[in-house]
C-alpha positions as semicolon CSV with decimal commas, in nm:
position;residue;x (nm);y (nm);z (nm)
1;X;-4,769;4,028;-3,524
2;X;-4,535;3,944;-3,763
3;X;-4,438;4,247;-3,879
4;X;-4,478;4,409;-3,557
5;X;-4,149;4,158;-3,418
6;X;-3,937;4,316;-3,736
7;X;-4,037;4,640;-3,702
8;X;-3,836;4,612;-3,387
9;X;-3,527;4,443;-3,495
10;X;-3,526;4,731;-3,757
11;X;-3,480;4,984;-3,502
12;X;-3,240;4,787;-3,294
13;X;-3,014;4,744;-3,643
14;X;-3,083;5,108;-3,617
15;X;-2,994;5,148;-3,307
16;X;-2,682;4,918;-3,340
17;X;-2,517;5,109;-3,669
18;X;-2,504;5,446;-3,542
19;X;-2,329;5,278;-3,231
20;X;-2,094;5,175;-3,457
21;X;-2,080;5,480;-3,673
22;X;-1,984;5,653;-3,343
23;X;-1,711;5,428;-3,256
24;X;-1,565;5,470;-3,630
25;X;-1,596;5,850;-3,587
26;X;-1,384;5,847;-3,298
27;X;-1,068;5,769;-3,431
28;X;-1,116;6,032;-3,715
29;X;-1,231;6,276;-3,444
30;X;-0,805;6,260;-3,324
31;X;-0,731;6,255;-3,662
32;X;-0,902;6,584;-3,734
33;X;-0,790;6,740;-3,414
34;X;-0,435;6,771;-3,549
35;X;-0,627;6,897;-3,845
36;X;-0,768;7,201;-3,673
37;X;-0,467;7,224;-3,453
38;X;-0,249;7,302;-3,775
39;X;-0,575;7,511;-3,931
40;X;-0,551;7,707;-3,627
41;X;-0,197;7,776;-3,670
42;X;-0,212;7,873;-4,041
43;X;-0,463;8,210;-3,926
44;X;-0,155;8,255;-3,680
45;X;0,050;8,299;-3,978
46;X;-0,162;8,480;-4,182
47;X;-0,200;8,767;-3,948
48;X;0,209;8,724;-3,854
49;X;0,283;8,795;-4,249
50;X;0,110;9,122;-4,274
51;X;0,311;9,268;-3,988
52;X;0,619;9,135;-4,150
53;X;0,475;9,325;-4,487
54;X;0,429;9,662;-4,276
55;X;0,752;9,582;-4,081
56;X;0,938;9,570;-4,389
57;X;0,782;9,887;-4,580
58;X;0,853;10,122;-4,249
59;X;1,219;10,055;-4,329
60;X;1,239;10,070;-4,687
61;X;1,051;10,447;-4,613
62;X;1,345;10,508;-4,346
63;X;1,625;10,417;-4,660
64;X;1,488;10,660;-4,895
65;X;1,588;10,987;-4,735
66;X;1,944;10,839;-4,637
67;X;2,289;10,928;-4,752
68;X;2,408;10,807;-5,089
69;X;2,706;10,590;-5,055
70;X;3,046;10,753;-5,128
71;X;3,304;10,611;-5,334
72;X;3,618;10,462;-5,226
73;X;3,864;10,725;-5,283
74;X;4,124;10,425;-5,381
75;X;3,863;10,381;-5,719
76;X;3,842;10,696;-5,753
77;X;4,214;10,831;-5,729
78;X;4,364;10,901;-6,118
79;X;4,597;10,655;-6,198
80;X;4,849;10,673;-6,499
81;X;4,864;10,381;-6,742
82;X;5,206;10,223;-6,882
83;X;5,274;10,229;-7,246
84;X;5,150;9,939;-7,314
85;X;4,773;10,019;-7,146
86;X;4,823;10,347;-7,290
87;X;4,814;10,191;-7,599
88;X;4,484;10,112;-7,590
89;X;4,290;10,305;-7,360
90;X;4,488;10,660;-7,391
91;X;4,768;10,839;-7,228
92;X;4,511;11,013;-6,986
93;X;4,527;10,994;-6,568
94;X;4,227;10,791;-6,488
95;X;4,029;10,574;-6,236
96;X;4,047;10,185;-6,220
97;X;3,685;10,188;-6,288
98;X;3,746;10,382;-6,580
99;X;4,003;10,177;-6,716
100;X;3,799;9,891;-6,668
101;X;3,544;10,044;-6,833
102;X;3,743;10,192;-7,120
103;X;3,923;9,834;-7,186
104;X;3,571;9,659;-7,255
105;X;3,459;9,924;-7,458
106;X;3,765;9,853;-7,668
107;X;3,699;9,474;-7,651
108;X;3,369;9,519;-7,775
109;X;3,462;9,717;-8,061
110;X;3,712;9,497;-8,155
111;X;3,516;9,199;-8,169
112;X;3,777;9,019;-7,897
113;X;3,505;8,869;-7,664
114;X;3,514;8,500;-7,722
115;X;3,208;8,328;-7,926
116;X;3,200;8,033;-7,763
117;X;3,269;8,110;-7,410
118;X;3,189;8,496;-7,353
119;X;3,376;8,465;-7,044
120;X;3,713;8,497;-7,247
121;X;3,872;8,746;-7,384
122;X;4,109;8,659;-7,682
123;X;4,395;8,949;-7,699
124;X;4,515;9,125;-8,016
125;X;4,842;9,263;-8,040
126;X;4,751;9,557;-7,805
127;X;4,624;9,313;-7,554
128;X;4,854;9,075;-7,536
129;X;5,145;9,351;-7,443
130;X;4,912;9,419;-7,154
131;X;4,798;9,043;-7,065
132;X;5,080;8,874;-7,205
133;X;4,887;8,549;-7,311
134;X;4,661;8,486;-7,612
135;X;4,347;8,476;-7,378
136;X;4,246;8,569;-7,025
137;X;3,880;8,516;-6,838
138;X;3,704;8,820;-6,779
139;X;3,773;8,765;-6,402
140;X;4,169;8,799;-6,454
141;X;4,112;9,130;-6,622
142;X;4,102;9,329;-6,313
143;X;4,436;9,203;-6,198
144;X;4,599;9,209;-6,513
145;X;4,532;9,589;-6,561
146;X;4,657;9,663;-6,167
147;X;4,997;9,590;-6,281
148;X;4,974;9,827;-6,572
149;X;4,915;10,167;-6,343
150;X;5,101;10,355;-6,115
């Protein structure tokens, strides 16, 4: 008889721990709930990024077949240089963009780029006439030459 009274206590330690088990599960049980909550939402988002994907190639489709875009007649009208400009880029009517376009190719010839800081451009004798300093950044260029055509 013994063994038949722990026998019982066994199962009511049995009985006892999942009792608590249950009670610990609880709180997790919230805790997960978020859990699918936000797992619920990511499936959301998963099916909201393809239709951004299609969304996006329909346009890109609708771009293709446009109109290229025109110039800006300003760029384009044929401007004459000074002497000085003329000096190095030619005597020739042209663009801004080809003056631009023109100087640099003369600046990279010439080995006038700066080593250090590429940025710069250190002027020769040419140069300087049109610059009037030593050295300008590469973002003064384009108002430097302005004053240089007419």
């Amino acid at each position: 008889m013994a063994t038949a009274k722990k026998a019982p206590a066994k199962k009511a330690a049995a009985k006892k721990a999942p009792a608590k088990k249950a009670a610990a599960k609880k709180p997790v049980a919230k805790k997960a709930a978020p859990a699918k909550k936000a797992a619920a939402k990511k499936p959301a988002a998963k099916k909201a990024a393809p239709a951004k994907k299609a969304a996006a190639k329909k346009p890109a489709a609708k771009k293709a077949p446009a109109k290229k875009r025109t110039p800006n007649a300003a760029f384009m009208k044929a401007l004459t240089p000074s002497a000085a400009l003329a000096a190095v880029i030619g005597n020739a009517a042209v663009p801004r963009t080809e003056v631009v376009s023109k100087l640099w190719t003369y600046i990279k010839k010439h080995g006038l780029q700066d080593k250090v800081n590429k940025r710069n451009i250190n002027a020769d004798d040419k140069l300087k006439a049109v610059f009037g300093k030593n050295q300008v950044t590469m973002f003064e260029l384009a108002g430097l030459i302005g004053k240089h055509l007419s």
